[in-house]
GROMACS .gro file of C-alpha atoms in nm:
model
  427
    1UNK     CA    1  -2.025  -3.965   0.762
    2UNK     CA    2  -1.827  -3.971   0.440
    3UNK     CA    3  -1.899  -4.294   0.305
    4UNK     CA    4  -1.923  -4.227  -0.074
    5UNK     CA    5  -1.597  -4.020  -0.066
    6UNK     CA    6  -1.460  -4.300   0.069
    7UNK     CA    7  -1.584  -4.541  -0.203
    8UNK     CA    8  -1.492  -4.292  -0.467
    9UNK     CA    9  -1.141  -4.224  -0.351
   10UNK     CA   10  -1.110  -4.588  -0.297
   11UNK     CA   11  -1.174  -4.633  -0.674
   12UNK     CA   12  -0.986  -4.353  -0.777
   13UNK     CA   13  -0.633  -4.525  -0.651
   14UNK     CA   14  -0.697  -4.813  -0.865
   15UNK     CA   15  -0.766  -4.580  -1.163
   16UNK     CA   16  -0.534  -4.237  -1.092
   17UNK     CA   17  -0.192  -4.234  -0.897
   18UNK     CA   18  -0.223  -4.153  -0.572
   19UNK     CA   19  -0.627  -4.103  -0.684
   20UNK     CA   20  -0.588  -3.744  -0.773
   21UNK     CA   21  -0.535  -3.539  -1.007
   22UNK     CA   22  -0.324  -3.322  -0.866
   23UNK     CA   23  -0.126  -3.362  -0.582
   24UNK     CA   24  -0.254  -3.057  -0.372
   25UNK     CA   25  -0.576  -3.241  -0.344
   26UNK     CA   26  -0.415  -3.529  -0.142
   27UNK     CA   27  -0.485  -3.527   0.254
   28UNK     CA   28  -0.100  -3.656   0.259
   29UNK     CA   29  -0.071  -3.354   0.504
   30UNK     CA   30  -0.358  -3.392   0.725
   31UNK     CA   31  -0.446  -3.783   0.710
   32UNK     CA   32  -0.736  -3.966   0.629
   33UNK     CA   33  -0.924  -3.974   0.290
   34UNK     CA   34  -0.999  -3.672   0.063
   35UNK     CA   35  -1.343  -3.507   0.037
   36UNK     CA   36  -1.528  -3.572  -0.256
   37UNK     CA   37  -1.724  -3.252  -0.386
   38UNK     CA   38  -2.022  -3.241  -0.535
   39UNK     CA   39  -2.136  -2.874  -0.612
   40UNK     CA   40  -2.039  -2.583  -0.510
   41UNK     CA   41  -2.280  -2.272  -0.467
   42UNK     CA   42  -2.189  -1.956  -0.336
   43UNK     CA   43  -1.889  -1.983  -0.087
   44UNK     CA   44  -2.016  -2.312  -0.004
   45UNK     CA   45  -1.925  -2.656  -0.109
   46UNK     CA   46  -2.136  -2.969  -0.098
   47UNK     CA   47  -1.957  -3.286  -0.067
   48UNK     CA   48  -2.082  -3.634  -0.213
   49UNK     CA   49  -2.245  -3.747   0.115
   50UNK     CA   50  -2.459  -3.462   0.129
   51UNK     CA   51  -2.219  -3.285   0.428
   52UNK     CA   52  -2.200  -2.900   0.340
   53UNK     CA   53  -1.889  -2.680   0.407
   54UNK     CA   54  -1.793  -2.300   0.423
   55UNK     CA   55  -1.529  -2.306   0.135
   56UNK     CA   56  -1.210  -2.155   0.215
   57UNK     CA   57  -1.020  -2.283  -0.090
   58UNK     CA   58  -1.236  -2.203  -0.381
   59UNK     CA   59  -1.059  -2.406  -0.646
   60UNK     CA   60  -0.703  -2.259  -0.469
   61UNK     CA   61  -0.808  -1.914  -0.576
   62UNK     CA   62  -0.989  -1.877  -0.890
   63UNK     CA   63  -1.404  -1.858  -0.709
   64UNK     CA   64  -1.321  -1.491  -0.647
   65UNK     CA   65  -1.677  -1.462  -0.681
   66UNK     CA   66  -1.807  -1.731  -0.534
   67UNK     CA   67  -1.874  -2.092  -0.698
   68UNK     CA   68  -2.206  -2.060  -0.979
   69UNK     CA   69  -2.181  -1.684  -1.002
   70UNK     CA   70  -2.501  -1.617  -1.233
   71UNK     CA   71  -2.284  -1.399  -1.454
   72UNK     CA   72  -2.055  -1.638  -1.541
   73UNK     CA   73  -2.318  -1.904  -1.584
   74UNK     CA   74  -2.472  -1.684  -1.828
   75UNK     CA   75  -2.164  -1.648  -2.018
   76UNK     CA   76  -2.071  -2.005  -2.034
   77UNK     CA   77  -2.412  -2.098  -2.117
   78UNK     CA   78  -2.415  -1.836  -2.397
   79UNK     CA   79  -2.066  -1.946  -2.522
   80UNK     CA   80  -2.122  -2.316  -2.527
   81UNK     CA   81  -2.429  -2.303  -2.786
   82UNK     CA   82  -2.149  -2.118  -3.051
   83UNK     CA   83  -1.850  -2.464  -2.989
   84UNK     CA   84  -1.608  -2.518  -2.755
   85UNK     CA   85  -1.308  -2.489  -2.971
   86UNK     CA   86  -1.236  -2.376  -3.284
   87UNK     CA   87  -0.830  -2.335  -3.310
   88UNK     CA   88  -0.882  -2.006  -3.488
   89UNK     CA   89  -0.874  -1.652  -3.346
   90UNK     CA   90  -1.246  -1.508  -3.148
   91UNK     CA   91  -1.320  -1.184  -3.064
   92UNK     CA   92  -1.326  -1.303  -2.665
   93UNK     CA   93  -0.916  -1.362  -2.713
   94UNK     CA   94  -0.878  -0.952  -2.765
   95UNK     CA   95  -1.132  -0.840  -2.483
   96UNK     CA   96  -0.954  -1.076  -2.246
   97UNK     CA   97  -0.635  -0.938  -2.337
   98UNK     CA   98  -0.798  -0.615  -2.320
   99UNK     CA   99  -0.882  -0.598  -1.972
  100UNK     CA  100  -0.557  -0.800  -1.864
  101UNK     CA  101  -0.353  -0.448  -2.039
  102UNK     CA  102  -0.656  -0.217  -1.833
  103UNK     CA  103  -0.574  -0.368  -1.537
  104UNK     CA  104  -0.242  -0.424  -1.536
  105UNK     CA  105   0.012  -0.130  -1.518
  106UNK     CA  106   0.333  -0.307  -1.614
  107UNK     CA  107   0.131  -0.537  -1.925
  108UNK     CA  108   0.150  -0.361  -2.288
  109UNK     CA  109   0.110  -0.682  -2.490
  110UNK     CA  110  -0.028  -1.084  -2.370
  111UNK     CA  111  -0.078  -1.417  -2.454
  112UNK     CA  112  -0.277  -1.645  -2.351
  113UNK     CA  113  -0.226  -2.003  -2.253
  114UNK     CA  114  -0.399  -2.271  -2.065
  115UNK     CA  115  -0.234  -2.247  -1.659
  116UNK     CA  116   0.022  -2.090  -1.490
  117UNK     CA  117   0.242  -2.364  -1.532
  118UNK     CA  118   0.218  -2.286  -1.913
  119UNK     CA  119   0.270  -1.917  -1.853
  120UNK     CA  120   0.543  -1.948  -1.602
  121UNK     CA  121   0.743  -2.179  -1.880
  122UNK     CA  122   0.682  -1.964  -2.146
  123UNK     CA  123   0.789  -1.664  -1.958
  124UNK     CA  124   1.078  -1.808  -1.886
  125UNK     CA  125   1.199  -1.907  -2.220
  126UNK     CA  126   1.077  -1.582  -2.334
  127UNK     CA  127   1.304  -1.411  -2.104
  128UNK     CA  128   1.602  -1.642  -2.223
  129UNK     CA  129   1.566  -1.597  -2.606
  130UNK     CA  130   1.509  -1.179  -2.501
  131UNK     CA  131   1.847  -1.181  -2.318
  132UNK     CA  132   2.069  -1.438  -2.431
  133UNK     CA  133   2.118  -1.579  -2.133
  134UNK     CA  134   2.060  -1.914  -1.941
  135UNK     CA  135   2.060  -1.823  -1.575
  136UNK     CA  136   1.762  -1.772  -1.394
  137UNK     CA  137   1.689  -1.706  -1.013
  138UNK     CA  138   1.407  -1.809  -0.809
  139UNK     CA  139   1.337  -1.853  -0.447
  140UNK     CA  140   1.278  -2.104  -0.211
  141UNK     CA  141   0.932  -2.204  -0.127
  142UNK     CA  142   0.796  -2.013  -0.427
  143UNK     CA  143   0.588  -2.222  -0.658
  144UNK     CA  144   0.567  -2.161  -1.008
  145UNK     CA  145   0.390  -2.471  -1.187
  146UNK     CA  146   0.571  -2.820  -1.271
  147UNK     CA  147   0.834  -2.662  -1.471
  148UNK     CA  148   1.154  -2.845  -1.532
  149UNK     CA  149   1.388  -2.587  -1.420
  150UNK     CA  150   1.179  -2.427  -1.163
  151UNK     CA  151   1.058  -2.749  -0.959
  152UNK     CA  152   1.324  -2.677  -0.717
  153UNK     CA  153   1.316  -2.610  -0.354
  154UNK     CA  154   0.987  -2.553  -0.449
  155UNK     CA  155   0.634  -2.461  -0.229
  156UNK     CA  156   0.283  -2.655  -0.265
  157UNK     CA  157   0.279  -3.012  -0.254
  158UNK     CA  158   0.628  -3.042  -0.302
  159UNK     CA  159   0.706  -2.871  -0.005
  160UNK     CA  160   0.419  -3.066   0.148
  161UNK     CA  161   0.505  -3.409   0.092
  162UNK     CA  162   0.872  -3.295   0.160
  163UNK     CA  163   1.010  -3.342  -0.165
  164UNK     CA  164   1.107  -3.040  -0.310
  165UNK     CA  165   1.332  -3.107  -0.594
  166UNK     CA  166   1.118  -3.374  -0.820
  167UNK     CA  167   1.272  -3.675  -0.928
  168UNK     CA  168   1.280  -3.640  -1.337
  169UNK     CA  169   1.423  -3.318  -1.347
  170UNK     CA  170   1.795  -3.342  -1.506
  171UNK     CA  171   2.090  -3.206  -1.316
  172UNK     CA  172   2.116  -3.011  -1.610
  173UNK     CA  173   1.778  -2.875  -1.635
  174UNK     CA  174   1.850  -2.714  -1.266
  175UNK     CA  175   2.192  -2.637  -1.317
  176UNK     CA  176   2.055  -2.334  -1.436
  177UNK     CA  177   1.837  -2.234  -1.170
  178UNK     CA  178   1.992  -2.018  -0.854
  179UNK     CA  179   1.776  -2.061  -0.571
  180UNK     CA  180   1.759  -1.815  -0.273
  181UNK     CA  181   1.599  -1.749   0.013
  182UNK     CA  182   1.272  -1.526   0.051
  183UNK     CA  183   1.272  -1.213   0.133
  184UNK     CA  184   1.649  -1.121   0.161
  185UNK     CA  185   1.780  -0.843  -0.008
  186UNK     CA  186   2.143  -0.911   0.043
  187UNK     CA  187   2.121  -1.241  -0.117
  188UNK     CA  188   2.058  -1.101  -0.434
  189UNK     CA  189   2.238  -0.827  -0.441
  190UNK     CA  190   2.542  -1.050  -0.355
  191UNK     CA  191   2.412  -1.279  -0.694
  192UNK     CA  192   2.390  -1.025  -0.868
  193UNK     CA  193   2.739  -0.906  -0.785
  194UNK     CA  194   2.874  -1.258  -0.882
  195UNK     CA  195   2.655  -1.353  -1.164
  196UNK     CA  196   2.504  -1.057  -1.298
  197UNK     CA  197   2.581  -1.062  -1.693
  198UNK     CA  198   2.458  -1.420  -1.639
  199UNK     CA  199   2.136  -1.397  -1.522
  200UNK     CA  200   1.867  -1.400  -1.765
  201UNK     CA  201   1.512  -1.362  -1.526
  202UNK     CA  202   1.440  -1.370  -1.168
  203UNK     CA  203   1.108  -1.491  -1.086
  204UNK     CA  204   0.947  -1.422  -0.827
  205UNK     CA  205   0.590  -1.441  -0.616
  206UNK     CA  206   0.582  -1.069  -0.488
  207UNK     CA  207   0.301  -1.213  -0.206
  208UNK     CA  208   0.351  -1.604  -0.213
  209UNK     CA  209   0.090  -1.856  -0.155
  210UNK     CA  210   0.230  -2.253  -0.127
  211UNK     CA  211   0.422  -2.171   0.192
  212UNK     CA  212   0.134  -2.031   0.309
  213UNK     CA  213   0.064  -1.657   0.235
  214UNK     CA  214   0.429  -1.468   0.266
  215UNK     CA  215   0.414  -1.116   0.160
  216UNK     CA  216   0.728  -0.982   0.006
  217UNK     CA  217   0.902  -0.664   0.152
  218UNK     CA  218   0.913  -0.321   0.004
  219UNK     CA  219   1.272  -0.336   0.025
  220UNK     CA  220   1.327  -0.708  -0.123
  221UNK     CA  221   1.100  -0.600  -0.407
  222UNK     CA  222   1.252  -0.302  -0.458
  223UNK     CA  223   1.647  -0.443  -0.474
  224UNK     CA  224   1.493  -0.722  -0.666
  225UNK     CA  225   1.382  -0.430  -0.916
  226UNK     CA  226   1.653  -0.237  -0.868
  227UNK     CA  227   1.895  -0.501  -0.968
  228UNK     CA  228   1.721  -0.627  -1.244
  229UNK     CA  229   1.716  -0.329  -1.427
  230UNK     CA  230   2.080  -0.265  -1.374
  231UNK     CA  231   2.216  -0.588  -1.502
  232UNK     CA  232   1.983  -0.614  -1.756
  233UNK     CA  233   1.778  -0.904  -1.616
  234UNK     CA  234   1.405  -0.974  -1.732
  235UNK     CA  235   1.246  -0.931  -1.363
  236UNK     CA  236   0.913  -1.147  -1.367
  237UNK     CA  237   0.684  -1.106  -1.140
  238UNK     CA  238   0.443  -1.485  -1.075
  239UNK     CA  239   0.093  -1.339  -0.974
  240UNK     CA  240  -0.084  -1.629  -1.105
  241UNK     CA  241  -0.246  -1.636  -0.729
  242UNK     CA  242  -0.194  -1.272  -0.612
  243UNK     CA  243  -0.349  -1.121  -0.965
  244UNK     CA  244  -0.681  -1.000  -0.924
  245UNK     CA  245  -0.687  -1.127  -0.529
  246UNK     CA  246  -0.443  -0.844  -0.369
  247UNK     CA  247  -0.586  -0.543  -0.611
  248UNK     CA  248  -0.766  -0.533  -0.949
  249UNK     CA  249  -0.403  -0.415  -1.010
  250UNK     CA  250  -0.236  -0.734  -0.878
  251UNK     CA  251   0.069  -0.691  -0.600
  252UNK     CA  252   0.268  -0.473  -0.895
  253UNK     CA  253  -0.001  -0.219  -0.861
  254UNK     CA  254  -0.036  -0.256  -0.494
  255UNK     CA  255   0.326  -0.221  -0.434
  256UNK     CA  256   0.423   0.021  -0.678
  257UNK     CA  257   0.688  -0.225  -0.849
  258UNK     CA  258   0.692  -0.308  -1.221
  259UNK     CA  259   0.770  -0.584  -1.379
  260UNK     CA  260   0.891  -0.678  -1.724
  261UNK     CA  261   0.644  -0.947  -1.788
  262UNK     CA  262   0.413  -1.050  -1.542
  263UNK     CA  263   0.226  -1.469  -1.558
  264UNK     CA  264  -0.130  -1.482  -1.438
  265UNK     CA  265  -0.393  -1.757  -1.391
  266UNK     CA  266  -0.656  -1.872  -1.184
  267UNK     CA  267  -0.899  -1.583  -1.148
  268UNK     CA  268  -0.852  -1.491  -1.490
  269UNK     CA  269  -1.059  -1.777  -1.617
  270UNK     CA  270  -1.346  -1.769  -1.343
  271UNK     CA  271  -1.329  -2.122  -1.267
  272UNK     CA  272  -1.184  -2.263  -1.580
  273UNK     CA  273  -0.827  -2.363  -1.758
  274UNK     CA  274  -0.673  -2.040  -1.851
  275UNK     CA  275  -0.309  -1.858  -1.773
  276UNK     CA  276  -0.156  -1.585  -1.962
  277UNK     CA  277   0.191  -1.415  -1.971
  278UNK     CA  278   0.236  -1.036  -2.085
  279UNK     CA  279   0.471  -0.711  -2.008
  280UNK     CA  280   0.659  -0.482  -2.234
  281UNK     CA  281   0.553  -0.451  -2.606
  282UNK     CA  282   0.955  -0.446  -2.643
  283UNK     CA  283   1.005  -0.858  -2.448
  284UNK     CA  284   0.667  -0.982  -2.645
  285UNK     CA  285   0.732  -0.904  -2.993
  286UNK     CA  286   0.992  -1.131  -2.957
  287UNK     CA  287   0.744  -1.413  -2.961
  288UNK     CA  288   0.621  -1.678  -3.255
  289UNK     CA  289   0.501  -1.519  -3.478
  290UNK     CA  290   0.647  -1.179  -3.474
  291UNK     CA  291   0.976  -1.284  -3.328
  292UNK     CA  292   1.157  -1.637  -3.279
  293UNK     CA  293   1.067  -1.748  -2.930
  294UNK     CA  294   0.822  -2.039  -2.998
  295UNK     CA  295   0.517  -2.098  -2.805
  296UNK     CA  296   0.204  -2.221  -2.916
  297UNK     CA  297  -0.102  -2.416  -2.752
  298UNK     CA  298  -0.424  -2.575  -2.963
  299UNK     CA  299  -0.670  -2.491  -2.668
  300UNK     CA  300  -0.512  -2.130  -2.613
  301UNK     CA  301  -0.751  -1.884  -2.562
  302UNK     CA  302  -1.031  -2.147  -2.574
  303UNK     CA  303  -1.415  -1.998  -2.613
  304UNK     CA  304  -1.536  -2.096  -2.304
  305UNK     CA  305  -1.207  -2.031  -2.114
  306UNK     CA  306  -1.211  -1.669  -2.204
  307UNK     CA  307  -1.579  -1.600  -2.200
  308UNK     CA  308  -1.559  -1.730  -1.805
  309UNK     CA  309  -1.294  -1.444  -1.766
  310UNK     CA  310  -1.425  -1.183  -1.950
  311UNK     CA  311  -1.723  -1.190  -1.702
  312UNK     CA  312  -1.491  -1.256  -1.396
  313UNK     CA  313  -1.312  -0.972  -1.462
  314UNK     CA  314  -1.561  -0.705  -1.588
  315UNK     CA  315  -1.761  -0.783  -1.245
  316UNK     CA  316  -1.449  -0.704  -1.032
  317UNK     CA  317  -1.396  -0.419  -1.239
  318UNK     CA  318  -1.720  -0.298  -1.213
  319UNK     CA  319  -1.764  -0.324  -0.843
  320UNK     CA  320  -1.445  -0.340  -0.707
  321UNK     CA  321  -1.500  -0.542  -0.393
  322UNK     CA  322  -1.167  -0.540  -0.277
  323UNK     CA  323  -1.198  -0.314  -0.003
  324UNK     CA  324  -1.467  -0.544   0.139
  325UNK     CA  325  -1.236  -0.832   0.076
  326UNK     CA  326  -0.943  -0.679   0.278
  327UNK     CA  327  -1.189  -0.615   0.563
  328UNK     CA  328  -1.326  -0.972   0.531
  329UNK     CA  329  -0.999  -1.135   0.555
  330UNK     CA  330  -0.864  -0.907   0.820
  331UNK     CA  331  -1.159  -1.022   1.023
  332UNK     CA  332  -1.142  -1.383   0.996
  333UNK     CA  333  -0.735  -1.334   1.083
  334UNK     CA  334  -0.802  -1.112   1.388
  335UNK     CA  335  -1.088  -1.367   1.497
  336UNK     CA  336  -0.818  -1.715   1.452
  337UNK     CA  337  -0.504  -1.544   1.577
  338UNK     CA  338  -0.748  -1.419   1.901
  339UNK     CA  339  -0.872  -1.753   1.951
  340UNK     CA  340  -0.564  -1.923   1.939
  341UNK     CA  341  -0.409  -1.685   2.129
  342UNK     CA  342  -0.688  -1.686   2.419
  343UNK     CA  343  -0.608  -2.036   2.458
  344UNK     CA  344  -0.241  -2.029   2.472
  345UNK     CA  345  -0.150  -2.197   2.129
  346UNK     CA  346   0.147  -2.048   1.931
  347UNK     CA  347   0.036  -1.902   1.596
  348UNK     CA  348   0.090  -1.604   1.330
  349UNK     CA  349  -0.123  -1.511   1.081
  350UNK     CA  350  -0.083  -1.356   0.764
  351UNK     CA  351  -0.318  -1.173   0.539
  352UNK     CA  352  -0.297  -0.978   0.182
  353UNK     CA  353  -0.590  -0.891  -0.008
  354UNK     CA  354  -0.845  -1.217   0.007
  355UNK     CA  355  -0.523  -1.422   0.056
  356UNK     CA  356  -0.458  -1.557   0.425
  357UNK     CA  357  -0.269  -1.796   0.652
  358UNK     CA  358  -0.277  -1.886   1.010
  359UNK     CA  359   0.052  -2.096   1.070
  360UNK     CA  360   0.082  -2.255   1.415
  361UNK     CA  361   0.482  -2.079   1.468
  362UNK     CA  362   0.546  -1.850   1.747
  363UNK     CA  363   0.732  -1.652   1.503
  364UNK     CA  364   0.628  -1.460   1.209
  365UNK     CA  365   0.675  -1.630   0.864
  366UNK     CA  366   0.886  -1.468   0.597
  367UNK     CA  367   1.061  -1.703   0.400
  368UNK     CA  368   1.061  -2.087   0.358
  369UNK     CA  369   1.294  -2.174   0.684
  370UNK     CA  370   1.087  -1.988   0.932
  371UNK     CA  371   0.748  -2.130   0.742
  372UNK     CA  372   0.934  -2.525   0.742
  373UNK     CA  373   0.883  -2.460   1.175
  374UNK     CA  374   0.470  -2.472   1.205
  375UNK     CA  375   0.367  -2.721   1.392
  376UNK     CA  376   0.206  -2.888   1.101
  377UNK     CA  377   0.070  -3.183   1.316
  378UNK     CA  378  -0.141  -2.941   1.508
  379UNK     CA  379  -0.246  -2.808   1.150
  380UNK     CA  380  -0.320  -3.126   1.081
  381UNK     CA  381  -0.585  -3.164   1.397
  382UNK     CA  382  -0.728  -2.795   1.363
  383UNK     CA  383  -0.825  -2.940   0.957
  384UNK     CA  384  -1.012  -3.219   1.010
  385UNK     CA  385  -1.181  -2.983   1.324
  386UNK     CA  386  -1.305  -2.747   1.161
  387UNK     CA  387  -1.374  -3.006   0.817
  388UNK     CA  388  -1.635  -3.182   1.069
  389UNK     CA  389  -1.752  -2.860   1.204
  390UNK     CA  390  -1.852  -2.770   0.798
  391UNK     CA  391  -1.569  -2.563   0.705
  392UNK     CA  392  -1.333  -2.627   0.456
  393UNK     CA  393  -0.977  -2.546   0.499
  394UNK     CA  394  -0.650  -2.617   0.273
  395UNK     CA  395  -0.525  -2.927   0.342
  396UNK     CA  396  -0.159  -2.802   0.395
  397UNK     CA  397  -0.025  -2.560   0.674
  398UNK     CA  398   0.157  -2.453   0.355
  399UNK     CA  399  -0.136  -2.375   0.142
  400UNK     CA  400  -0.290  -1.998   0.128
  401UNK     CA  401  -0.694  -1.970   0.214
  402UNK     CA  402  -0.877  -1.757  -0.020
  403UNK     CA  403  -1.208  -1.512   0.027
  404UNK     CA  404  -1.507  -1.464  -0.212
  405UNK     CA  405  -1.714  -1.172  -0.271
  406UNK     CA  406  -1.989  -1.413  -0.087
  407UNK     CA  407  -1.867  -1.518   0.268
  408UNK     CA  408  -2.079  -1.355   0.471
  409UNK     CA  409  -2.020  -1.199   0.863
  410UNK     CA  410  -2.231  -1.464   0.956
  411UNK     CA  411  -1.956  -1.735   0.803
  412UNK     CA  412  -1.643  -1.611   0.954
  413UNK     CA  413  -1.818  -1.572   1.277
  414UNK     CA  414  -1.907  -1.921   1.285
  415UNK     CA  415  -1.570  -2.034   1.133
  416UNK     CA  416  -1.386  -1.826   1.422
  417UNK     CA  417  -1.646  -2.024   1.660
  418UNK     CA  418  -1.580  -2.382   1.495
  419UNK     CA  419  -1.142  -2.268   1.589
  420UNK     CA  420  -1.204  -2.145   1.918
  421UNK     CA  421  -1.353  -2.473   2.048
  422UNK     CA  422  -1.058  -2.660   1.879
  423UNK     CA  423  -0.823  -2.492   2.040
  424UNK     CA  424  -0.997  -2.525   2.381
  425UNK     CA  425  -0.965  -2.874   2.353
  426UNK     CA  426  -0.589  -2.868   2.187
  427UNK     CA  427  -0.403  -2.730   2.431
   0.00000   0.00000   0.00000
């Protein structure tokens, strides 16, 4: 029963459009009425009617660690007795930034803003005002944040709700935007070719997430690089969901590709508002103050934003999970795409780091069009499943699931249970 969620959400349309938030927490995809949450503990998520869950979206990526983790408890705790804002620079801005540069092999300098929408705008505009140019490229079914110019043929709930150019954005405001398709090489070389001394950034999710988890090729990546450097174009790589999740190193590490500037969020603030934007020392000087790009944000760098990072980070650092996160994830793929398979239903999966997707498609996904053909009413069933069997899934065939530190063997054996008796009955 889910009663009070349905009391709460019932309120919430008479108070919020839609009753959310954010549109990625509407069931528009799946049906029925959103869960309410409670608390979350661990890698598990109690709901407002008392129903518990195995959490499989953890905030859309940030709960690397699990929801509560007592180290960053103990930091906000510790932070929150000294103020919540003071609009002056702390100590905790530099050690952020600090382990952002550590980890980070293309980052020399970095600011810090309050979500990767933020960051992905300001990069943006940084790269303009760096190059002189206007153009940018992006890609189909990557999402970067509600930005103007980038909110086209965009992923996440925009792909979801099958509106992917916004109403509100200006023909003029796209004009500027080139978008192509995922993973093809040729297509930008052939840009390139035509609008080269043009092109001020390409942008780009080197392992995507909001058309479900799509892993970019070496040798996209590479031509992408390649290209970049040779026209003079300020290549930016999005890993506000694949920093910190793929590699301490984020996909740039992982794949041995560098960026000029790089925009990061969600596990950098352990649970709380926080992106950032950094690269070469050479792009970011040419920022406010110490160059003419203006950016600026009161809550930037906020106390508690940063202290919840700072303790993120320095336990990945410390312990470096990721191998058991790979393994983790590669289990709970091997166990859905078996299960499926066993009972005859059509399905891929795809998995990078703690990142994963398993899209009902006979086909492999690689780029938007092949991801647009899941059988996204069968997604649809297999949520609301395995929702009433305690496990809680994205709400979108298009939507990456994340891992924590904390999911047990025990949970992805009884998640791979709670799918094999759907698809028994789903044939």
């Amino acid at each position: 029963m889910r009663s009070n969620s349905q009391q709460i959400i019932e309120q919430a349309n008479r108070l919020i459009p839609g009753g959310v938030n954010s549109p990625a927490r509407a069931f528009g995809a799946v049906g029925g009425t959103a869960i309410v949450m409670a608390r979350g503990e661990g890698a598990m998520l109690l709901d407002v009617d008392g129903n518990r869950y195995i959490d499989y979206v953890l905030s859309w990526g940030p709960m690397i660690l699990g929801h509560s983790h007592p180290a960053v408890v103990e930091a906000l705790q510790k932070a929150v007795l000294d103020g919540t804002s003071f609009g002056t620079p702390t100590r905790n801005e530099n050690r952020l930034a600090e382990l952002l540069i550590d980890a980070l092999p293309s980052v020399e300098m970095v600011r810090l803003v309050n979500s990767g929408t933020e960051a992905t705008m300001s990069a943006i505009r940084l790269a303009r005002g760096y190059t002189g140019r206007n153009r940018i490229i992006k890609f189909a079914g990557n999402y970067h944040g509600h930005v103007d110019s980038l909110l086209v043929a965009a992923g996440s709930a925009a792909a979801t709700l099958s509106v992917p150019n916004s109403p509100g954005v200006t023909p003029g405001t796209a004009a500027d935007t080139i978008v192509l398709p995922y993973n093809d090489p040729l297509a930008v070389a052939e840009t390139f070719d035509q609008f080269g001394g043009e092109l001020a950034a390409v942008i780009v999710e080197p392992v995507a997430g909001n058309m479900g988890c799509v892993i970019g090729t070496s040798g996209f990546l590479q031509t992408l690089r390649r290209e970049t450097e040779k026209h003079g174009t300020v290549l930016i790589f999005d890993e506000v969901m694949s920093g910190f999740r793929v590699g301490y190193g984020g996909a740039q590490q992982r794949f041995g590709v560098m960026p000029d500037l790089t925009t990061l969020g969600k596990v950098i603030g352990g649970g709380l508002p926080v992106g950032a934007y950094g690269g070469k020392a050479e792009i970011m000087r040419h920022v406010l103050p110490v160059g003419k790009v203006f950016q600026a944000g009161t809550l930037s760098g906020n106390p508690l934003a940063t202290a919840a990072g700072i303790a993120t980070l320095e336990v990945l650092r410390e312990t470096q999970p990721y191998a058991q996160l790979e393994q983790t994830t590669n289990r709970l793929a091997a166990g859905l795409l078996e299960a499926a398979k066993k009972h005859g239903i059509p399905a891929n999966t795809a998995c990078c780091g703690s990142m994963m997707t398993l899209f009902f498609n006979s086909q492999p996904v690689v780029d938007w069009n092949t991801a647009a053909t899941c059988d996204t009413k069968r997604f649809a069933r297999y949520f609301w499943a395995m929702a009433n069997a305690g496990i809680y899934m994205p709400c979108s065939q298009f939507e990456a699931l994340f891992l924590s530190i904390v999911h047990t063997d025990a949970m992805i054996e009884k998640t791979i249970a709670a799918a094999e008796r759907f698809f028994a009955g789903d044939v």
